[in-house]
CSV table of C-alpha atoms and ligand atoms in Angstrom, one decimal:
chain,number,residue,atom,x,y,z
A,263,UNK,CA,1.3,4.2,33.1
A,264,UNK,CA,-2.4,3.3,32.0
A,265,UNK,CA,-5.1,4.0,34.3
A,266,UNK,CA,-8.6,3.1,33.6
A,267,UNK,CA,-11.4,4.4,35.6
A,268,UNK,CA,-15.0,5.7,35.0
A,269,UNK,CA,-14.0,8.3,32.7
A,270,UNK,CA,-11.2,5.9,30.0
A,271,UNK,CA,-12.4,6.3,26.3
A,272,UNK,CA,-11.9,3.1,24.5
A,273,UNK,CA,-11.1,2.7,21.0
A,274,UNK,CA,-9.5,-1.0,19.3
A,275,UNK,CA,-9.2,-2.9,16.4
A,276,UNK,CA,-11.6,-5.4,15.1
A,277,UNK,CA,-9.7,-8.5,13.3
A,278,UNK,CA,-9.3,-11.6,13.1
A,279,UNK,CA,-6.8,-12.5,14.2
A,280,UNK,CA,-5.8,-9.6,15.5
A,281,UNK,CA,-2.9,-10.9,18.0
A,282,UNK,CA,0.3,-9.9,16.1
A,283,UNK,CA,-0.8,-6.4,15.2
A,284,UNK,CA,1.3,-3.5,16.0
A,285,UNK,CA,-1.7,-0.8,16.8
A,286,UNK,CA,-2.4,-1.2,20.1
A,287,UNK,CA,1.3,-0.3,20.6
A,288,UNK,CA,0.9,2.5,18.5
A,289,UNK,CA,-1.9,4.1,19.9
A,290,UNK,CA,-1.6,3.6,23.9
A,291,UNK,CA,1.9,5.5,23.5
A,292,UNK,CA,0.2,8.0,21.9
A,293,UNK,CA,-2.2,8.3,24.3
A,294,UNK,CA,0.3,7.7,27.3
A,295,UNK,CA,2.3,10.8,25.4
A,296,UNK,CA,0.0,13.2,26.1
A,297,UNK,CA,-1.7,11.8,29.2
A,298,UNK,CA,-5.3,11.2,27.7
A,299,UNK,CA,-7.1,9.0,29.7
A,300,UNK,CA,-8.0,7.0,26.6
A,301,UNK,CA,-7.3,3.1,25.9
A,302,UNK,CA,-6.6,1.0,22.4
A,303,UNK,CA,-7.8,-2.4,22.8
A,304,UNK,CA,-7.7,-5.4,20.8
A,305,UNK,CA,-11.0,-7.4,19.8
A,306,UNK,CA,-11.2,-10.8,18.1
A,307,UNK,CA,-14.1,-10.6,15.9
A,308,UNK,CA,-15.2,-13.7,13.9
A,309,UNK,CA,-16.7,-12.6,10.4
A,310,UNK,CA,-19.8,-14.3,11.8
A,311,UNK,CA,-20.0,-11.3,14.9
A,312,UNK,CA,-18.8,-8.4,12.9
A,313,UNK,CA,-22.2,-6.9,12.9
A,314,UNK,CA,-23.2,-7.4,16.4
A,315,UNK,CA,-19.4,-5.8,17.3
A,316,UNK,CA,-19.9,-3.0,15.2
A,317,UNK,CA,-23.5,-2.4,17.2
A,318,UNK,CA,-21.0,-2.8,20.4
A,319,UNK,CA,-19.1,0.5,19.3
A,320,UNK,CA,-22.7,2.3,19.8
A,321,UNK,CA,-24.1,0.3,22.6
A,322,UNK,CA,-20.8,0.5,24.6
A,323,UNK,CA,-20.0,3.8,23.7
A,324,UNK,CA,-16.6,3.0,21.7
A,325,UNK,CA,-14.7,6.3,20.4
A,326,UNK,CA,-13.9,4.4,17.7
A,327,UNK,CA,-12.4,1.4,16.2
A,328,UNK,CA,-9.7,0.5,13.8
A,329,UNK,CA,-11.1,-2.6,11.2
A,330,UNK,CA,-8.4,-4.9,9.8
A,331,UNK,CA,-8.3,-8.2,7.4
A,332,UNK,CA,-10.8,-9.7,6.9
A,333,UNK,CA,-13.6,-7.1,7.9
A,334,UNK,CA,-12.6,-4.3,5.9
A,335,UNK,CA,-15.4,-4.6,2.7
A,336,UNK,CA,-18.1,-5.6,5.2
A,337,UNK,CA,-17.7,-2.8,7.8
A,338,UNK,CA,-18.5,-0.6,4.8
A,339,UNK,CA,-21.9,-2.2,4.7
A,340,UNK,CA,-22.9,-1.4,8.4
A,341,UNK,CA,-21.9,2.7,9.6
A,342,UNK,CA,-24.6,5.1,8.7
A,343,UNK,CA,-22.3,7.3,6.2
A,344,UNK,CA,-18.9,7.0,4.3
A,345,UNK,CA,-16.2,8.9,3.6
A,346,UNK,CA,-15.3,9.5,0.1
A,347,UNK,CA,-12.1,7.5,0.2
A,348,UNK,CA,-14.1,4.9,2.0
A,349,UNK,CA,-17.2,4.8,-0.3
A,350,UNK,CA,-14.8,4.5,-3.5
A,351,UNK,CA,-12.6,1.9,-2.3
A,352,UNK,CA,-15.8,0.0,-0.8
A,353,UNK,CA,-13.7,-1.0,2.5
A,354,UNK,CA,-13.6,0.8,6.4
A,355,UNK,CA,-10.4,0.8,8.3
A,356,UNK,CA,-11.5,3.2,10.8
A,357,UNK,CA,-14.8,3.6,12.2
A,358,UNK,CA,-15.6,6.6,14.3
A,359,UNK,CA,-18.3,6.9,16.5
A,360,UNK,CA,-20.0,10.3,17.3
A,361,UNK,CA,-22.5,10.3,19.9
A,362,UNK,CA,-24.2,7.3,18.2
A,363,UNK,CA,-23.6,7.9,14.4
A,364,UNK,CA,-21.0,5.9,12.7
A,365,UNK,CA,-18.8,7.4,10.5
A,366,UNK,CA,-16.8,5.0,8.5
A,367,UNK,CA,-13.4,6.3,7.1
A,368,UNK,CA,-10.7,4.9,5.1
A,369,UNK,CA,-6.8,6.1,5.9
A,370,UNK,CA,-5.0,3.7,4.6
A,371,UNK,CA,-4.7,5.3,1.6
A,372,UNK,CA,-4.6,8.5,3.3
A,373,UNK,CA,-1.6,7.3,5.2
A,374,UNK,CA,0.4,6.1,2.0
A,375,UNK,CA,0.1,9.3,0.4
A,376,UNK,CA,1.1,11.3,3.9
A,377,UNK,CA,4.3,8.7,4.0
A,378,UNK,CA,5.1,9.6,0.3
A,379,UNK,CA,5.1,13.3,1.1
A,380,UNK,CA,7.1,12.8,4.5
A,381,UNK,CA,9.6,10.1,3.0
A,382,UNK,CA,10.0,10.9,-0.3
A,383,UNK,CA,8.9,14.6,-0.8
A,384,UNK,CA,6.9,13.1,-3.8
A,385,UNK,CA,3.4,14.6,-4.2
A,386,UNK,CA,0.2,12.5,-5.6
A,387,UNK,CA,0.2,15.5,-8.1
A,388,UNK,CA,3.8,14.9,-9.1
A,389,UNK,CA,2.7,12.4,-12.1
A,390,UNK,CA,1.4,8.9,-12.9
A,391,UNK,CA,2.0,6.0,-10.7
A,392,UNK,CA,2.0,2.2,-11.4
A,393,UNK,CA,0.5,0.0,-9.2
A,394,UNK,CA,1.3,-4.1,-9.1
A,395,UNK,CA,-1.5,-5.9,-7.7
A,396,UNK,CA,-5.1,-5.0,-7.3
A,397,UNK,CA,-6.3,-6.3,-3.9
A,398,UNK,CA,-7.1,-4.3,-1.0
A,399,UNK,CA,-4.2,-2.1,-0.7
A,400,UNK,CA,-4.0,-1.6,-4.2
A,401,UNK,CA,-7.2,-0.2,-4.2
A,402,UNK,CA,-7.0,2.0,-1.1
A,403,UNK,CA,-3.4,3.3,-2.8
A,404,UNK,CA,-5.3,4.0,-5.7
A,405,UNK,CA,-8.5,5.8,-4.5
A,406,UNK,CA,-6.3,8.2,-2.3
A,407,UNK,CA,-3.8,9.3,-5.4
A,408,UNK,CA,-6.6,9.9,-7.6
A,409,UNK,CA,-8.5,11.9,-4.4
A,410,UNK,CA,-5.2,13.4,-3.9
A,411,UNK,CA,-5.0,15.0,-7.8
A,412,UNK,CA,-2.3,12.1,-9.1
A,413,UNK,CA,-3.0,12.3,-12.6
A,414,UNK,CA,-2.9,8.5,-14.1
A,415,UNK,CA,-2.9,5.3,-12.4
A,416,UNK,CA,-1.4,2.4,-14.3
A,417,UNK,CA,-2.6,-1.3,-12.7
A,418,UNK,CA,-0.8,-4.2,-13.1
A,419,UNK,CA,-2.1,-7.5,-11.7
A,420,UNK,CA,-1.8,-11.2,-12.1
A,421,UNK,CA,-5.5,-11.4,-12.8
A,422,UNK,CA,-6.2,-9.1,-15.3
A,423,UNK,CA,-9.9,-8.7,-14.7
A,424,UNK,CA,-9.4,-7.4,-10.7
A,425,UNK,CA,-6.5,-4.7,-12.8
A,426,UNK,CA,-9.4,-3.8,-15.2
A,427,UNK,CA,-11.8,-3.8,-12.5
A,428,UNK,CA,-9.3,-1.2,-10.4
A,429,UNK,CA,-8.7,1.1,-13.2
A,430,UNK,CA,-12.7,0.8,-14.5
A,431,UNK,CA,-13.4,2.1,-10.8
A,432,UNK,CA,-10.4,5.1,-10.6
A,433,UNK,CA,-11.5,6.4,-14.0
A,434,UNK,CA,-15.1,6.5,-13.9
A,435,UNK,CA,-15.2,8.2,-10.6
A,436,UNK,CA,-12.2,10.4,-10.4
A,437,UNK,CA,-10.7,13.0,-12.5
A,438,UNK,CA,-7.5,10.6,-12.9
A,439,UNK,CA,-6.8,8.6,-16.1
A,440,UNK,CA,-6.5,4.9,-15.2
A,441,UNK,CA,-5.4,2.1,-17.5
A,442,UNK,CA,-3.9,-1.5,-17.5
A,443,UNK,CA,-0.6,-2.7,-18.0
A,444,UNK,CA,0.0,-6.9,-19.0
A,445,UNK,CA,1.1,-8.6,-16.2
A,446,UNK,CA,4.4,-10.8,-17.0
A,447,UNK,CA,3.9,-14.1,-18.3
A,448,UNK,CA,5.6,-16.9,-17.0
A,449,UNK,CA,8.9,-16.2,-17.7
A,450,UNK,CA,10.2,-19.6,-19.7
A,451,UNK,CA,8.1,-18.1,-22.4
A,452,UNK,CA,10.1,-15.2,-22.6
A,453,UNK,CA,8.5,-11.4,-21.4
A,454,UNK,CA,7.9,-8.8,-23.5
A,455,UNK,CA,8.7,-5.5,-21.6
A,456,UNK,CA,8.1,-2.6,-24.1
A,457,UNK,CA,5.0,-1.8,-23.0
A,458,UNK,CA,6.6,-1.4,-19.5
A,459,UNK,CA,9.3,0.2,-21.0
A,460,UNK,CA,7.2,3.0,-22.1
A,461,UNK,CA,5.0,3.2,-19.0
A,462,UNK,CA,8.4,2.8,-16.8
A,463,UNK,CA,9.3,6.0,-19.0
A,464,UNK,CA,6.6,8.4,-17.6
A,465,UNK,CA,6.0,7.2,-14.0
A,466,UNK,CA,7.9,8.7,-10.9
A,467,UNK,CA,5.9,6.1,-8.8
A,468,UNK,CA,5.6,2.8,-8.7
A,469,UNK,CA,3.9,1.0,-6.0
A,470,UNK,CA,4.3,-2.7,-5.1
A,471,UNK,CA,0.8,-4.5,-3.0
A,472,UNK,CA,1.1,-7.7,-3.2
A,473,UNK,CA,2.1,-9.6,-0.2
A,474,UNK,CA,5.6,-11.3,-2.1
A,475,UNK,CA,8.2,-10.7,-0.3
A,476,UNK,CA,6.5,-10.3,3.0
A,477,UNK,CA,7.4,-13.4,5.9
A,478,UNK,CA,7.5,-15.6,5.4
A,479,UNK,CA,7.1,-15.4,1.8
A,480,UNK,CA,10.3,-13.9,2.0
A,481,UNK,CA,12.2,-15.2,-0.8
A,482,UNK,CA,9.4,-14.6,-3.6
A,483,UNK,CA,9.3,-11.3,-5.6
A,484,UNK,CA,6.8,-10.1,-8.4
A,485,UNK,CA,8.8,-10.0,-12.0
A,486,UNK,CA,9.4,-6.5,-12.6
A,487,UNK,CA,12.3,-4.9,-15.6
A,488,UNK,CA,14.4,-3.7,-12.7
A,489,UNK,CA,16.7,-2.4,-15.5
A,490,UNK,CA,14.5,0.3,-16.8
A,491,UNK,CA,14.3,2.1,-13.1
A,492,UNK,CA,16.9,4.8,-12.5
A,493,UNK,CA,17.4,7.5,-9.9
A,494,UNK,CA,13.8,9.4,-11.1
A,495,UNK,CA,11.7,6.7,-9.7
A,496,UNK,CA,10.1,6.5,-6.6
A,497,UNK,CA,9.3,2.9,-5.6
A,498,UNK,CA,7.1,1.9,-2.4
A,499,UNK,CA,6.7,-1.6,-1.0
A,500,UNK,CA,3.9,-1.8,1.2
A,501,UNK,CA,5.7,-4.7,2.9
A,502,UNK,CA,7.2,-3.8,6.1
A,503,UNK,CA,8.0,-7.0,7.6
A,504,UNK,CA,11.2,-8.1,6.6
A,505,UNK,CA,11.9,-3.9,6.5
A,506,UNK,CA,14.2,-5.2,3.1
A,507,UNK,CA,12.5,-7.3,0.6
A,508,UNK,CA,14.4,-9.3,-2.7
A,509,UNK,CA,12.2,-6.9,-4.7
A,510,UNK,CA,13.2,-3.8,-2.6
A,511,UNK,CA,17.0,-4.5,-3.0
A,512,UNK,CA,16.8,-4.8,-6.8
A,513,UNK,CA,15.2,-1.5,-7.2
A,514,UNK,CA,17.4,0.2,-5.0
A,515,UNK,CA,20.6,-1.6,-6.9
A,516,UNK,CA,19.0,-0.4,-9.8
A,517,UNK,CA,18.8,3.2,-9.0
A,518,UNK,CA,15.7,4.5,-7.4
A,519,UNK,CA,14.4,5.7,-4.2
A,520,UNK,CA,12.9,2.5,-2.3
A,521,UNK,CA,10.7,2.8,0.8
A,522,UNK,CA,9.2,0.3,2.8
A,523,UNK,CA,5.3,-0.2,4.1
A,524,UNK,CA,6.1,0.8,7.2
A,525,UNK,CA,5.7,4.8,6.6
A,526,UNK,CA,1.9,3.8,5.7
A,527,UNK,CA,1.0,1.6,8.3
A,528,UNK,CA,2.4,4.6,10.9
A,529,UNK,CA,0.2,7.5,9.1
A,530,UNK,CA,-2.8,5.0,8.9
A,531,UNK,CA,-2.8,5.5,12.2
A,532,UNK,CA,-1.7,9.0,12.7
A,533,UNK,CA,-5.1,10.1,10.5
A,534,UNK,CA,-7.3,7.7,12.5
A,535,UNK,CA,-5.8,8.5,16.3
A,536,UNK,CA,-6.9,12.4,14.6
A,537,UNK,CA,-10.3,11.1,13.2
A,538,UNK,CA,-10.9,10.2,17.2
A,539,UNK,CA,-9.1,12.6,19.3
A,540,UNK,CA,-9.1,15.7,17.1
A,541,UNK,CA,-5.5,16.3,18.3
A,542,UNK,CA,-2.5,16.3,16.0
A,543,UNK,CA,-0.8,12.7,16.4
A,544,UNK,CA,2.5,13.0,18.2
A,545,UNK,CA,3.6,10.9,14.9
A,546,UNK,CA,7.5,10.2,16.1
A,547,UNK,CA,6.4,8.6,19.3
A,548,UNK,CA,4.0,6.3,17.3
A,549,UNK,CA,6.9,5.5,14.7
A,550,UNK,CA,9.1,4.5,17.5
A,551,UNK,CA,6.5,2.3,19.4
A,552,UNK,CA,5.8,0.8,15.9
A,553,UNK,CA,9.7,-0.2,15.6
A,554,UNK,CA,9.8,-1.6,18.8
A,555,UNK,CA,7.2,-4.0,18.5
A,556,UNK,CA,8.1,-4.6,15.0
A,557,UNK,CA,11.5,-5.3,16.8
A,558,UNK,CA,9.9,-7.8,19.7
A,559,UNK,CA,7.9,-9.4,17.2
A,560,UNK,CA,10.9,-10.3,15.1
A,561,UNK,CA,12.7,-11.3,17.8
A,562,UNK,CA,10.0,-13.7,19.0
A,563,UNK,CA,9.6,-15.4,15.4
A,564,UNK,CA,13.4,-16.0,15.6
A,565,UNK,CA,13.3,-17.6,19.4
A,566,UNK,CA,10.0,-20.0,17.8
A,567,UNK,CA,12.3,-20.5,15.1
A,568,UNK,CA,15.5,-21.8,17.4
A,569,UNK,CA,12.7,-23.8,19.2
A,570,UNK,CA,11.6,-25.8,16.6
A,571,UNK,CA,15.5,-26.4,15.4
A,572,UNK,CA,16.1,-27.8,18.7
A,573,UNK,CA,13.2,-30.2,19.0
B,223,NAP,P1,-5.3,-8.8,-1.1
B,223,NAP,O1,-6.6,-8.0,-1.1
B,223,NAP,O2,-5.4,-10.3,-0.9
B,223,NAP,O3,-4.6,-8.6,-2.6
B,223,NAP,C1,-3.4,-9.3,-2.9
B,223,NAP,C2,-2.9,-8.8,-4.2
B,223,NAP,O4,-1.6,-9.5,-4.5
B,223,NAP,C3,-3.8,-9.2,-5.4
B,223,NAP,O5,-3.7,-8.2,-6.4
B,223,NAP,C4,-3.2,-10.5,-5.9
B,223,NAP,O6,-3.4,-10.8,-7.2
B,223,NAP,C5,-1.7,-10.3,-5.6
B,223,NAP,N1,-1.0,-11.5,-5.4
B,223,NAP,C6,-1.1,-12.4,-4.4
B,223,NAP,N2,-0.2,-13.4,-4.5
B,223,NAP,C7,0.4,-13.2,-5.7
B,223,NAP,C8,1.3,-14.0,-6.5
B,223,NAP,N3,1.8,-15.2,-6.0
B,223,NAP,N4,1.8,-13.5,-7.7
B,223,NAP,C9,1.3,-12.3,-8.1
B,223,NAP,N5,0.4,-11.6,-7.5
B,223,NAP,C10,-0.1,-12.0,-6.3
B,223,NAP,O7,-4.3,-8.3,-0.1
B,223,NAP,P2,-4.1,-6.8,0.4
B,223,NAP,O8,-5.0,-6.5,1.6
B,223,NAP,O9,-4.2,-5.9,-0.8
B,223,NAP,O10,-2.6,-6.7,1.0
B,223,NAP,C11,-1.5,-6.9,0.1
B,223,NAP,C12,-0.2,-6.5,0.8
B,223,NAP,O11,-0.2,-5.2,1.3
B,223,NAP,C13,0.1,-7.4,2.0
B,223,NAP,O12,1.5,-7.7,2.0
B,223,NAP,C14,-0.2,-6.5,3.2
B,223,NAP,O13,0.5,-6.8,4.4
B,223,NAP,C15,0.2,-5.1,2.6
B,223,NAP,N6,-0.5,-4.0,3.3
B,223,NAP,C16,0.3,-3.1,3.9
B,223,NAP,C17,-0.2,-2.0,4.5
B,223,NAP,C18,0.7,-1.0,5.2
B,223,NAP,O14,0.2,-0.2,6.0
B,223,NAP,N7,1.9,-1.0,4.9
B,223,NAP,C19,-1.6,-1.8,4.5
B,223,NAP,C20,-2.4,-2.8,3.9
B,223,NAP,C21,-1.8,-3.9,3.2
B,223,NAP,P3,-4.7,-11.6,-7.8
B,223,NAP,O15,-5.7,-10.5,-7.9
B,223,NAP,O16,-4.2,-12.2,-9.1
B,223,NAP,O17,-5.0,-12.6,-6.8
């Protein structure tokens, strides 16, 4: 049961919008777990006020905060250092505030490569990965492999220039070899898949970003030569929600090991409630207060859904 009096340390999230996220959830049963007298709060933020919030984490005395879409790239811009993950990848999920100095961190790559190792047993070092998309996530993913001694990173994106951009960045700062792999064109022209075939033929790892698939964009997947995986390839969707995407199932009927986005959203959080607390996350409580929201907030989409049938 929460209790705040004088002596509650907060720590939140700054979004926008930040009303369906699963973090506060997260972190208050970690907190109500080992009976700190700390709180996870939620903050709105407009763009327009994401300096004068981040200010607030000083002036108020915040532990920390979390930083989600869209504030990621600019929250970079205003803590007084970096971490390497975060100065490579350019964008802050995690901001932690030590007596006044801001130190801006980024474990959202962090947390994919702690899910690889829990879920799959598959080290960054294990060999080259492929990565479709090049947004955000794609670049966190990418950053922490490299940091983490993956050898090569391969990007594939819909707009070449943000894959060349990605793979530019990974091999110019990093010991990792990064290159770029065509997209698929549109398909009535027919696709050529040997390159893929050959990449596909040295990767353990490939690592699907972009949001296809995800709700309600549930019936769209990115084209992929599902025929050239086999039981050797690990394949991550960072879509959690639904837990089983189109693109998901073909790679598992197909033969590799599939895992879902949800084992990086939970160590995302398990290296930032560490970052604050400097105590080990109590990671299986946070998994299942992660489930059980992710649960509620299903359940909720499907009674607005009955609604709107009825009216
Ligand atoms: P983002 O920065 O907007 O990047 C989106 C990427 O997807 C870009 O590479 C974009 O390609 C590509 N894309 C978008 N629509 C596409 C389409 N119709 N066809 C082909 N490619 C398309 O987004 P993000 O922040 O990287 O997030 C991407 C996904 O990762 C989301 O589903 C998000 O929920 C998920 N995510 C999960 C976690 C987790 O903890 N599990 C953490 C972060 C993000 P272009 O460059 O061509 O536009």
């Amino acid at each position: 049961m929460l209790k705040i009096n004088g002596r509650t340390r907060i720590c939140g999230l700054f979004g926008y919008p930040v009303d369906h996220s699963l973090s506060p959830a997260m972190h208050n049963s970690a907190f109500d777990y080992y009976g700190m007298n700390w709180a996870y709060v939620p903050f709105a933020v407009r763009p327009e006020d994401l300096s004068g919030a981040v200010a607030a984490v000083r002036a108020l005395g915040l532990a920390g905060v979390n930083v989600t879409v869209p504030h990621k790239r600019a929250a970079a811009g205003l803590v007084d250092s970096l971490s390497p993950a975060a100065r490579l990848s350019g964008a802050v999920n995690t901001i932690v505030n030590s007596g006044g100095e801001l130190a801006g961190h980024n474990t959202d790559g962090e947390g994919f490569v702690r899910a690889l190792e829990e879920e799959a047993g598959l080290q960054a070092t294990a060999g080259p990965a492929l990565i479709l998309g090049a947004g955000g996530a794609a670049r966190a993913v990418a950053v922490a492999l490299a940091l983490s001694g993956s050898p090569e990173v391969i990007v594939a994106n819909r707009t070449p220039e943000r894959a060349a951009e990605l793979s530019d960045l990974i091999r110019k700062n990093t010991g990792c070899a990064a290159s770029v792999l065509n997209w698929p064109g549109p398909q009535e022209r027919g696709v050529d898949y040997r390159e893929w075939a050959a990449v596909l033929g040295r990767v353990r790892l490939v690592v699907q970003t972009t949001p296809l698939g995800m709700n309600p964009r549930e019936k769209e997947a990115p084209p992929f030569p599902f025929e050239l995986l086999n039981g050797g390839h690990v394949v991550v969707d960072l879509v959690y929600n639904p837990p089983l995407t189109g693109f998901m199932g073909r790679c598992l009927a197909a033969g590799a090991r599939v895992f879902n986005g949800m084992g990086m959203l939970l160590h995302q959080g398990a290296a930032a409630f560490e970052l604050w607390t400097g105590v080990p996350a109590p990671v299986e409580v946070m998994r299942n207060a992660l489930m059980r929201s992710l649960g509620i907030r299903r359940q909720e989409a499907e009674d607005r859904r009955q609604e709107g049938v009825r009216e």
